[in-house]
Coordinates of C-alpha atoms in Angstrom, one line a residue:
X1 CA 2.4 -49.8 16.7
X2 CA -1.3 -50.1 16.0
X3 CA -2.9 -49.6 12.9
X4 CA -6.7 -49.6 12.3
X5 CA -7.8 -52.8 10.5
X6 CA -8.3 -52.2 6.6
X7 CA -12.0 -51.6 6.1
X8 CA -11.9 -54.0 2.8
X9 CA -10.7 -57.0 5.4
X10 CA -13.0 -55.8 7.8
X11 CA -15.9 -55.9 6.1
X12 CA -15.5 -59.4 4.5
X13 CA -14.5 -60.8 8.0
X14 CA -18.0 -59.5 9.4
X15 CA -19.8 -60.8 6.7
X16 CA -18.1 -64.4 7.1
X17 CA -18.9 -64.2 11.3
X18 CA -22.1 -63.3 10.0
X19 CA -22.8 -66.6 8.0
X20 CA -24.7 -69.7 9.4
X21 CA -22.8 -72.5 9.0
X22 CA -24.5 -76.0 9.2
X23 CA -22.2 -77.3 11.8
X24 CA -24.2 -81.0 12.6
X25 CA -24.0 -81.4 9.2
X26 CA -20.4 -81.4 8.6
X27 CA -19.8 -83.5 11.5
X28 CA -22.1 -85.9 9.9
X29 CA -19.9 -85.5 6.6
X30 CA -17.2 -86.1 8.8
X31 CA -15.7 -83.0 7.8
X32 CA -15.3 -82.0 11.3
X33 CA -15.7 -83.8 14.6
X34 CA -18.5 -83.7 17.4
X35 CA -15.1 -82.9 19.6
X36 CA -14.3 -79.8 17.1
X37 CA -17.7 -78.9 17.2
X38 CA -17.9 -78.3 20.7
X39 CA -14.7 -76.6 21.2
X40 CA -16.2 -74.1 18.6
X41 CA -19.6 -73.7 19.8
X42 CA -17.8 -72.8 23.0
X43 CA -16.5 -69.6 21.6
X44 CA -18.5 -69.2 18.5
X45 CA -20.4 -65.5 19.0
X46 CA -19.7 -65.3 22.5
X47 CA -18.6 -62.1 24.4
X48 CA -14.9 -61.4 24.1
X49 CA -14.3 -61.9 28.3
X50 CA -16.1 -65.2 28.1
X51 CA -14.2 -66.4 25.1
X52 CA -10.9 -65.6 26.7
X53 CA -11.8 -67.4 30.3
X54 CA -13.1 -70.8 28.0
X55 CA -9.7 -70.5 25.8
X56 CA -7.3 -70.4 29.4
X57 CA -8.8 -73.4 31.1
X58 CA -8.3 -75.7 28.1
X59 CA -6.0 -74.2 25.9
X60 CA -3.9 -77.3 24.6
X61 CA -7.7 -78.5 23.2
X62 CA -7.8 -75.2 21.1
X63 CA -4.6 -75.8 19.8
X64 CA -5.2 -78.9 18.6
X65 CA -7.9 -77.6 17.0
X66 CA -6.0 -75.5 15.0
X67 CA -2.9 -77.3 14.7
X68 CA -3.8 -81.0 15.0
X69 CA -2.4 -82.7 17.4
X70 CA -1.9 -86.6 18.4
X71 CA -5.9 -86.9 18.1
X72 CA -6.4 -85.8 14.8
X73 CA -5.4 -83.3 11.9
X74 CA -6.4 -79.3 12.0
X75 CA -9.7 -78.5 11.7
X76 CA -8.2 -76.5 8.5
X77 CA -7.1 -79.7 7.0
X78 CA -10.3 -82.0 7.6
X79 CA -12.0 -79.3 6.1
X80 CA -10.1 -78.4 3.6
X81 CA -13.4 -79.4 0.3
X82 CA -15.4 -76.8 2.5
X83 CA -14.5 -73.1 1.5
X84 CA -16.9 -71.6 4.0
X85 CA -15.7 -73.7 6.9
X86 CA -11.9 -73.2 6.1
X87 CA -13.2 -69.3 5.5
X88 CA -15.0 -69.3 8.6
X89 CA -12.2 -71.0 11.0
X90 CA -9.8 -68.5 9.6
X91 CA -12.1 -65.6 11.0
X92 CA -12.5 -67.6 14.6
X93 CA -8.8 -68.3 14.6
X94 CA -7.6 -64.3 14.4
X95 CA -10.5 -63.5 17.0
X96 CA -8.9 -66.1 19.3
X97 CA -5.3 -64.9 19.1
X98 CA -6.8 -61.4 19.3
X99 CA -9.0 -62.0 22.6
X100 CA -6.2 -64.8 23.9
X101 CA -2.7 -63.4 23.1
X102 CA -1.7 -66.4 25.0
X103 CA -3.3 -68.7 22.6
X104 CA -0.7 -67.1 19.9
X105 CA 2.1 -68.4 22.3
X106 CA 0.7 -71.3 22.6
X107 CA 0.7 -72.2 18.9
X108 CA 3.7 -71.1 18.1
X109 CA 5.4 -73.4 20.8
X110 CA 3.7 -76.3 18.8
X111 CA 6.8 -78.2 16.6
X112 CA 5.3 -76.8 13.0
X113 CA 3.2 -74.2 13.9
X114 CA 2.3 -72.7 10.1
X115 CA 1.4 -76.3 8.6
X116 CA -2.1 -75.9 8.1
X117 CA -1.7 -72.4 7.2
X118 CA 0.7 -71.6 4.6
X119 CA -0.9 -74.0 2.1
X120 CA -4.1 -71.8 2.1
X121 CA -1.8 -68.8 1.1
X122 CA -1.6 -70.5 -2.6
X123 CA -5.5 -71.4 -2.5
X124 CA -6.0 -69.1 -5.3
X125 CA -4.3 -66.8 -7.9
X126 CA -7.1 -64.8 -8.0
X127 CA -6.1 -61.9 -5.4
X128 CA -10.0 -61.7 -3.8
X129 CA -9.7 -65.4 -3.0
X130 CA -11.1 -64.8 0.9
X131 CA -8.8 -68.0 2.0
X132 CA -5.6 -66.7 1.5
X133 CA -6.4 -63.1 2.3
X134 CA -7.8 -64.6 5.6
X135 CA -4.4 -66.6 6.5
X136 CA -2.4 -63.9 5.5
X137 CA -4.2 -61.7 8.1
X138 CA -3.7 -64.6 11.0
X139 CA -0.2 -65.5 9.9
X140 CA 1.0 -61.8 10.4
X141 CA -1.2 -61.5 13.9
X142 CA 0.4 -64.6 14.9
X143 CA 4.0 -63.1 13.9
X144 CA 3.7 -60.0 15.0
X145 CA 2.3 -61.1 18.4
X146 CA 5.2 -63.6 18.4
X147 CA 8.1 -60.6 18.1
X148 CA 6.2 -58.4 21.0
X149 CA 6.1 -61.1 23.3
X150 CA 9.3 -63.0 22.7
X151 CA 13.2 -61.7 21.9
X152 CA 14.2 -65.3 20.9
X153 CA 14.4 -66.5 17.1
X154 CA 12.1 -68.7 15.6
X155 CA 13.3 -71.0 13.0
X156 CA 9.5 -71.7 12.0
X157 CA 8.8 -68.0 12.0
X158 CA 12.1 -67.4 9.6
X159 CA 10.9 -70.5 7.5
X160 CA 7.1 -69.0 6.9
X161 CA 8.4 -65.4 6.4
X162 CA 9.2 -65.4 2.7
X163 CA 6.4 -67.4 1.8
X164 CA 4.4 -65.1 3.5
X165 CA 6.2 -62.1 2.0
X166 CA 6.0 -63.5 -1.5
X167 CA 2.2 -63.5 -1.0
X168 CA 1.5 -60.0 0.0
X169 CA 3.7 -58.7 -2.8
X170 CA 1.1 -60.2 -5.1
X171 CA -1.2 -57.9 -3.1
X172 CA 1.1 -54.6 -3.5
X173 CA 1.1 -55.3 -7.0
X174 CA -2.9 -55.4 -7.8
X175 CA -4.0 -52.3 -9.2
X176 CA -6.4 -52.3 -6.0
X177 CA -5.1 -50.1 -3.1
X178 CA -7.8 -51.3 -0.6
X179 CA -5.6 -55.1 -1.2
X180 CA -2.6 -52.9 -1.5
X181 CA -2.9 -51.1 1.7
X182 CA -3.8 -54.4 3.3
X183 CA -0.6 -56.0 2.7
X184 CA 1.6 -52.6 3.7
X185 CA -0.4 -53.3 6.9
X186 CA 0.6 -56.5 7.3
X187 CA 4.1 -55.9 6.1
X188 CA 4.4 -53.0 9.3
X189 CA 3.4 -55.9 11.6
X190 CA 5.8 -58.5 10.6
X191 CA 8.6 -55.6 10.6
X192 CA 9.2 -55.6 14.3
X193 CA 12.4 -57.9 14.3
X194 CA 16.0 -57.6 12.8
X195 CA 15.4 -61.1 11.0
X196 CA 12.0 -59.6 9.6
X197 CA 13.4 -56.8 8.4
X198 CA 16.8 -58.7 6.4
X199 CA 14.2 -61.1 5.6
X200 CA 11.9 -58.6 3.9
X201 CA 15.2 -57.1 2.1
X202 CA 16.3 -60.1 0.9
X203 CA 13.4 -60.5 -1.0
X204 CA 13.2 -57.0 -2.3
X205 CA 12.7 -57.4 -5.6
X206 CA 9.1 -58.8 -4.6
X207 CA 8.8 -56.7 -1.2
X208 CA 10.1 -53.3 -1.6
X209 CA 10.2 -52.5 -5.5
X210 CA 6.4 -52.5 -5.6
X211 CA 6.4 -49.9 -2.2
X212 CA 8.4 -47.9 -3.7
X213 CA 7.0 -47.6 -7.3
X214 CA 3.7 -46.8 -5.1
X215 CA 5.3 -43.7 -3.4
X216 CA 6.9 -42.5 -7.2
X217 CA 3.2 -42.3 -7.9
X218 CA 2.3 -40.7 -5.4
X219 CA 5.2 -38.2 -6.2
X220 CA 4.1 -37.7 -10.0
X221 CA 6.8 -40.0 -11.2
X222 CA 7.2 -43.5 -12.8
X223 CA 10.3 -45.9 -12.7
X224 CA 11.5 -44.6 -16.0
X225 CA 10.5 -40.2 -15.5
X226 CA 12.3 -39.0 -12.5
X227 CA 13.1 -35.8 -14.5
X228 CA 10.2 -34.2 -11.8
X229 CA 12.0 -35.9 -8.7
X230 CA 15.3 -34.5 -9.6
X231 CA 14.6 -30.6 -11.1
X232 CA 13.9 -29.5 -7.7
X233 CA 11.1 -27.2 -9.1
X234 CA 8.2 -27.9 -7.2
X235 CA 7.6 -25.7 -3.7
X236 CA 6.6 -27.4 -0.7
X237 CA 3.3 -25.7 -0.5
X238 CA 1.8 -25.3 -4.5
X239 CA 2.2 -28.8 -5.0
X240 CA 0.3 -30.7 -1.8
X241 CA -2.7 -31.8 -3.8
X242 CA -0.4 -33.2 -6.8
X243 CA 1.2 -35.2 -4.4
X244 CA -1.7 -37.1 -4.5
X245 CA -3.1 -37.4 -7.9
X246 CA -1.8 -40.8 -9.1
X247 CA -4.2 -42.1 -7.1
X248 CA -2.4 -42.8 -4.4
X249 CA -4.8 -41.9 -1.4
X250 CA -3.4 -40.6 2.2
X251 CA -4.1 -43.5 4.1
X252 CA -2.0 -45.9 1.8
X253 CA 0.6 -43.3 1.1
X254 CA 1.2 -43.6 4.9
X255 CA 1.4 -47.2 5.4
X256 CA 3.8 -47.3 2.6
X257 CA 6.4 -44.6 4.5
X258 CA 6.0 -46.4 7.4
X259 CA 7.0 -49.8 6.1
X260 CA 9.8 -48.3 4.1
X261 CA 10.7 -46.4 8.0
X262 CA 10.8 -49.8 9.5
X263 CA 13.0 -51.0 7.5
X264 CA 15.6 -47.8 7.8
X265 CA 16.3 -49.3 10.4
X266 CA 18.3 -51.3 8.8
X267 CA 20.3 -48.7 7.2
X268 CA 24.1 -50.1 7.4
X269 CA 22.4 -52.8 5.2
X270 CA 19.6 -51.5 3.0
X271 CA 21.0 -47.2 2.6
X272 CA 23.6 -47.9 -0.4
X273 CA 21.6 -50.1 -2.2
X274 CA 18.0 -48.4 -1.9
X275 CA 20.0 -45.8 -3.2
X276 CA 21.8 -47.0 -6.0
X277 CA 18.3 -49.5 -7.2
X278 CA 15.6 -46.7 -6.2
X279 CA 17.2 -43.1 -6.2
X280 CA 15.7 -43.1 -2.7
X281 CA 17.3 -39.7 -1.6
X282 CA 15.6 -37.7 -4.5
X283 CA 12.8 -39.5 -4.4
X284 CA 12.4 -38.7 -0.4
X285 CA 13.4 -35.5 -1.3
X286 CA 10.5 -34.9 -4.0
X287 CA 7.8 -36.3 -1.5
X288 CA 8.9 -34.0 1.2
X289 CA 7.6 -30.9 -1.3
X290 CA 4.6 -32.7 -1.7
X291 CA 3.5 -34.1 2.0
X292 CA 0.3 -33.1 2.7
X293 CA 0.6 -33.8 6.9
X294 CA 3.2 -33.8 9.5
X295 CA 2.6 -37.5 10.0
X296 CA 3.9 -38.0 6.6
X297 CA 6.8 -35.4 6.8
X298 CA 7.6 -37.3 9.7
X299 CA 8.4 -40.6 8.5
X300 CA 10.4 -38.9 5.7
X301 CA 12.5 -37.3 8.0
X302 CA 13.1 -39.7 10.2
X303 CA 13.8 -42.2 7.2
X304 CA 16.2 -39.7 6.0
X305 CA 17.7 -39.8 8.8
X306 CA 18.2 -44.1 9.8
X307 CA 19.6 -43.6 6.3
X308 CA 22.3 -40.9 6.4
X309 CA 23.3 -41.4 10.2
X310 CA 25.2 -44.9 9.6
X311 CA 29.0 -43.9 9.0
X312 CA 29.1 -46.4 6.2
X313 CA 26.9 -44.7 4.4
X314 CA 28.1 -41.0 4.2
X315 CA 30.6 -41.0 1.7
X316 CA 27.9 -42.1 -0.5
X317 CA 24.9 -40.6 0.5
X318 CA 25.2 -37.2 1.3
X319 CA 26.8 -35.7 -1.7
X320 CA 23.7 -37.1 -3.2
X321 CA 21.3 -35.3 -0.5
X322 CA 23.7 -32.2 -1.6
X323 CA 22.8 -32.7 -5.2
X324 CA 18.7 -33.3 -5.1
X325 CA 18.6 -30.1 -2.7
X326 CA 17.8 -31.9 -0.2
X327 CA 19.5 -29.2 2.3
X328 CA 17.7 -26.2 0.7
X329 CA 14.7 -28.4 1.2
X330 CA 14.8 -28.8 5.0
X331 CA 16.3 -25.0 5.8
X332 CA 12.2 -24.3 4.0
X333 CA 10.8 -26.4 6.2
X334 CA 12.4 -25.1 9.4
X335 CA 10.4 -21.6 8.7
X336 CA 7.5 -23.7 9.1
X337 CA 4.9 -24.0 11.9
X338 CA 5.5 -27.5 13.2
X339 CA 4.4 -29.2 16.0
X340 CA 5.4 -32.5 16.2
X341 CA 8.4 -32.2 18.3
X342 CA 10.4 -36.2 17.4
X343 CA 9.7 -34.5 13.5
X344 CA 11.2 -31.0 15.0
X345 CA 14.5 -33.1 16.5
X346 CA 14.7 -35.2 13.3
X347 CA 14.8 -32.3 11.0
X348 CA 17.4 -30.3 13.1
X349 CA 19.4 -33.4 13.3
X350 CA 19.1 -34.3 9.7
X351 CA 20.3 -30.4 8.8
X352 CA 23.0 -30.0 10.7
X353 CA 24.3 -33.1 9.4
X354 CA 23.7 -31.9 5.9
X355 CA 25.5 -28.0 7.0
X356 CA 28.2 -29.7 8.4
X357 CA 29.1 -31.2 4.9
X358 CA 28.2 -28.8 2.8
X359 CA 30.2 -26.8 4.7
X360 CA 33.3 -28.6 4.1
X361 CA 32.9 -29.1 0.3
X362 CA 34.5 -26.7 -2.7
X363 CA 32.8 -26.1 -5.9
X364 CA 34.7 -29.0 -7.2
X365 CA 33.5 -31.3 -4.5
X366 CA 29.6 -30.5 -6.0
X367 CA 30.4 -31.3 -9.1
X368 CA 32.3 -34.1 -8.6
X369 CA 29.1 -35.9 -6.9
X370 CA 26.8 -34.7 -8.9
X371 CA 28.1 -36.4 -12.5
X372 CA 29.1 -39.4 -9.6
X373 CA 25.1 -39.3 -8.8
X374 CA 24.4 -40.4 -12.2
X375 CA 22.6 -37.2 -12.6
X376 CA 22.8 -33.9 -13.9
X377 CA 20.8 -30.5 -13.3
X378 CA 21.7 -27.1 -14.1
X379 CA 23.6 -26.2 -10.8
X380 CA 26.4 -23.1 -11.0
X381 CA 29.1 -24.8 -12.3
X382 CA 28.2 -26.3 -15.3
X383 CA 27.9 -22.8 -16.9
X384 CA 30.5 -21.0 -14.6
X385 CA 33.8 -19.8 -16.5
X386 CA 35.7 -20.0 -14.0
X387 CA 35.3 -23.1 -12.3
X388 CA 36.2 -24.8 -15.7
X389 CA 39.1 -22.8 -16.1
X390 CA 40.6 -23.8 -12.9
X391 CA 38.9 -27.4 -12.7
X392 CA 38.8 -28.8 -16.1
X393 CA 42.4 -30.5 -15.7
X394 CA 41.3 -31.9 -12.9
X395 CA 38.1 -33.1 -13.9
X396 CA 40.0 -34.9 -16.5
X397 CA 42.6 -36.3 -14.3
X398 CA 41.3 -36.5 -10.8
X399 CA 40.8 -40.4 -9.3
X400 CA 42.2 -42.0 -12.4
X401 CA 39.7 -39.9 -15.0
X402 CA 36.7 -41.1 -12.5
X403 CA 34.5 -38.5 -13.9
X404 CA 34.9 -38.4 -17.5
X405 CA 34.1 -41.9 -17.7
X406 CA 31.3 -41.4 -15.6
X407 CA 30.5 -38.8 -17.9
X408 CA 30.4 -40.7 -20.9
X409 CA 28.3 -43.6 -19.2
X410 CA 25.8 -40.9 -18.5
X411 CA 26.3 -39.8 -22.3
X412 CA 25.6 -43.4 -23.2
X413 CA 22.1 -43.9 -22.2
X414 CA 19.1 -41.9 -24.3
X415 CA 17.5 -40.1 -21.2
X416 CA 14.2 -40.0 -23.0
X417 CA 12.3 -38.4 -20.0
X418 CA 15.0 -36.1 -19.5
X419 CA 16.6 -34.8 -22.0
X420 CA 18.3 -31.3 -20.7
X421 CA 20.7 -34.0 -18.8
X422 CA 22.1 -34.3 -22.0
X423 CA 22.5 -31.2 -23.2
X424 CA 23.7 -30.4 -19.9
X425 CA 26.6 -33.7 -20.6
X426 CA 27.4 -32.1 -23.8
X427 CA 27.8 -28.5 -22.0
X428 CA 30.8 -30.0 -20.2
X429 CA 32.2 -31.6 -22.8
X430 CA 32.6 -28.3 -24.6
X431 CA 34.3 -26.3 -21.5
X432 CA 36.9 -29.5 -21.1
X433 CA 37.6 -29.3 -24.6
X434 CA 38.2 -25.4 -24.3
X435 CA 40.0 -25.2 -21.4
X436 CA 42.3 -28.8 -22.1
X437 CA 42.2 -29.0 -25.7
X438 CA 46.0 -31.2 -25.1
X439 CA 43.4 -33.9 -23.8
X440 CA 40.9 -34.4 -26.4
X441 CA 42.4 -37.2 -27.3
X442 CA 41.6 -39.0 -23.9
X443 CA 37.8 -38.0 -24.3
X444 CA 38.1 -39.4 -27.5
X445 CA 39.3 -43.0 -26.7
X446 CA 36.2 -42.6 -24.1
X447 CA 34.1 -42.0 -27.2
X448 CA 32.8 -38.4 -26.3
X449 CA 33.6 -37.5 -30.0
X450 CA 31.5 -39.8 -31.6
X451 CA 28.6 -39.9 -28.9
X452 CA 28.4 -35.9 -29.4
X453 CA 28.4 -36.3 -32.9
X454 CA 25.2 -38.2 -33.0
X455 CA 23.8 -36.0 -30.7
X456 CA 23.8 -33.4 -33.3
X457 CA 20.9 -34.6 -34.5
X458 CA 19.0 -35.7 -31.2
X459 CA 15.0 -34.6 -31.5
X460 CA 15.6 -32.2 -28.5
X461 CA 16.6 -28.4 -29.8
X462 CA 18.8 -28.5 -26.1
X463 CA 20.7 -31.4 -27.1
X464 CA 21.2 -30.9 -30.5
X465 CA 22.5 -26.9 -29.6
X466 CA 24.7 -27.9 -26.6
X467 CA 26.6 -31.0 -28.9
X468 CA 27.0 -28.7 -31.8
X469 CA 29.0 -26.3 -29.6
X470 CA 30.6 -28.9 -28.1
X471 CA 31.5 -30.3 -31.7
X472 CA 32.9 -26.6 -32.4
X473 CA 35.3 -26.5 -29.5
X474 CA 36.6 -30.0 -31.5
X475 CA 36.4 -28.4 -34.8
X476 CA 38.2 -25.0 -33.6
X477 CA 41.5 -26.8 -31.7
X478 CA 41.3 -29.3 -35.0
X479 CA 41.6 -26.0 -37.6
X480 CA 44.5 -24.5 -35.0
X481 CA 46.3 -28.0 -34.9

């Protein structure tokens, strides 16, 4: 997996190869010594062939020159008062590992490979510090080179992960996407191994939270407003240039999905959870409407997929892929003209999967996991007469009264962002209480009564029309009584 270097990172490394550095001098300083110097000089601006043939005769020396060694510390450490000699070692050090992949092996056979290194990634808290930016950019070459060329764990690789992790998240944070999309970079080349990728979830909170608040932007929805995500309204075509206006640019949207795709892979681990912290499903769903290229709409599929195929997470998934019309969704996207064929085989697989369960579900079944989704939308049944006068026993009964608690925990919270959920909590209310008005006491001890009560004088002319007919289906069994 190759990704074109960020241009931000690319330009400043340029500029630093670019700088004249008063070499003599610093070995006079004793900042470096005439040893260093000549190993550098050796492969300072020389062609890339060259560079490689001088680092394979002697490449314990180069080593040492990065690591330190029994003659003497890292040329990073003995230089650690001079900025543009630490600045401009870091730039030498990625070319070598770049031109030398062998050199990368090398260093990481040495007994504490990331010494020198993951000091400089606190250098700064200012986010354009050059130093750490730098060593982030060499530790994950080094990393990444280190999974491709070798299957065996690396206790010093495991050890520098998080630290390395915690760094970039500072980057995915910035209000900067050039720094953002150069740490989603970095993240997809340290996301090649199993331990990476638990690593990486471990530290969520840091890692992935900030990716995905990057894609609800991208979508037209904050942490807090998912009332777009989850209506279903937009079509996959009118909205391809809104899918984009949070200022979330292609490129980065992109590198985002395909970090979050790496780690699908993971999905016995990471589906329940991304779910239950992130809403990923409608959230997947809502960028589908909005990709603007196959190579996005592939990466969404195909996350969809490492998500939903894991037998563990089935029971809990796809009745929430039923209820963001998720299904709907993918039979509009099979009428479409595409030619990727791995997005083609994803988004067969992914439907028949989804037709196979919807397939087996009653009206009942919907319902059921769309109050367990911890969301509610419009959908047939909440205004259909006849599922509530067949169901509403049920509903009240079913799995130990699972859903009219679940209910009234929806009830609970204000919804400011999205309001018709609660009008739409309130609609039910008033069918249970009109088709089972022998259990309102049950609701009651729940605290429906008094939560619909207050309602009555919500803001929203929904809420407050739904609770007051609720509070009439009370009032009328109360008068009867």
């Amino acid at each position: 997996m190759s990704l074109d270097p960020p241009t931000y990172l690319n330009s400043l490394q340029n500029n630093i190869r670019a700088r004249p550095i008063p070499w003599e001098g610093a070995v006079r300083a004793g900042t470096i010594t005439e040893n260093d110097l000549k190993r550098i000089k050796a492969v300072d601006k020389v062609r890339k062939e060259q560079r490689r043939q001088t680092v394979e005769s002697d490449q314990d020396a180069y080593r040492s020159l990065l690591l330190g060694g029994d003659q003497g510390k890292s040329v990073l450490e003995s230089a650690a008062k001079r900025a543009d000699v630490v600045q401009y070692m870091l730039v030498l050090a990625s070319d070598l590992i770049n031109d030398t992949p062998s050199l990368a092996s090398a260093l990481l056979e040495h007994p504490d490979p990331f010494k020198p290194f993951l000091p400089l990634l606190s250098h700064s808290t200012n986010p354009e510090d050059p130093i750490p930016l730098l060593t982030s950019s060499f530790l994950a070459n080094l990393v990444s080179s280190a999974a491709v060329d070798s299957s065996k764990p690396n206790p010093n690789t495991d050890e520098a992960l998080p630290k390395l992790y915690n760094y970039l998240s500072t980057l995915t944070k910035s209000q900067d996407s050039s720094l953002q999309d150069i740490a989603v970079q970095e993240y997809s080349a340290l996301l090649r191994t199993k331990k990476a990728r638990e690593l990486f979830w471990k530290q969520r909170e840091d890692t992935v939270n900030p990716l995905i608040d990057i894609l609800r932007t991208a979508a037209g929805a904050g942490r807090d407003s998912d009332s777009t995500m989850w209506s279903g309204g937009a079509s996959i075509r009118s909205a391809t240039e809104a899918g984009l206006s949070g200022g979330v640019g292609l490129q980065l949207l992109y590198h985002v999905l395909l970090a979050i795709w790496q780690l699908s892979f993971e999905g016995s681990l990471v589906g329940k959870d991304l779910e239950k912290e992130q809403e990923i499903l409608a959230l997947y769903t809502q960028l589908l409407r909005l990709s603007p290229k196959e190579k996005t709409t592939r990466l969404l599929l195909s996350t969809l997929l490492n998500l939903l195929t894991p037998i563990t997470n089935r029971s809990t998934l796809l009745p929430i892929a039923t209820t963001v019309r998720l299904h709907a969704l993918l039979t509009n996207l099979k009428a479409r003209h595409l030619t990727d064929p791995d997005l083609v085989d994803d988004l067969s697989s992914l439907t028949t999967m989804l037709s196979d369960y919807t397939s087996s579900q009653t009206t009942f079944d919907e319902y059921a996991s769309e109050v367990l989704s911890n969301r509610l939308r419009w959908s047939p049944p909440h205004r259909d007469a006849n599922f509530w006068r067949e169901n509403a026993r049920r509903i009240l009964d079913d799995n130990q009264s699972e859903i009219p608690k679940k209910l009234t925990e929806i009830m609970q919270k204000k919804w400011e962002d999205d309001k018709q959920v609660l009008a739409i909590a309130c609609n039910d209310v008033a069918w249970l209480v009109k088709e089972a008005p022998e259990k309102r006491g049950q609701l009651e001890k729940l605290g429906v009564k008094a939560r619909v009560m207050e309602l009555m004088a919500d803001e929203n002319e929904g809420v407050r029309w739904e609770s007051l007919r609720a509070v009439g289906e009370w009032l009328r069994y109360s008068f009867e009584d």
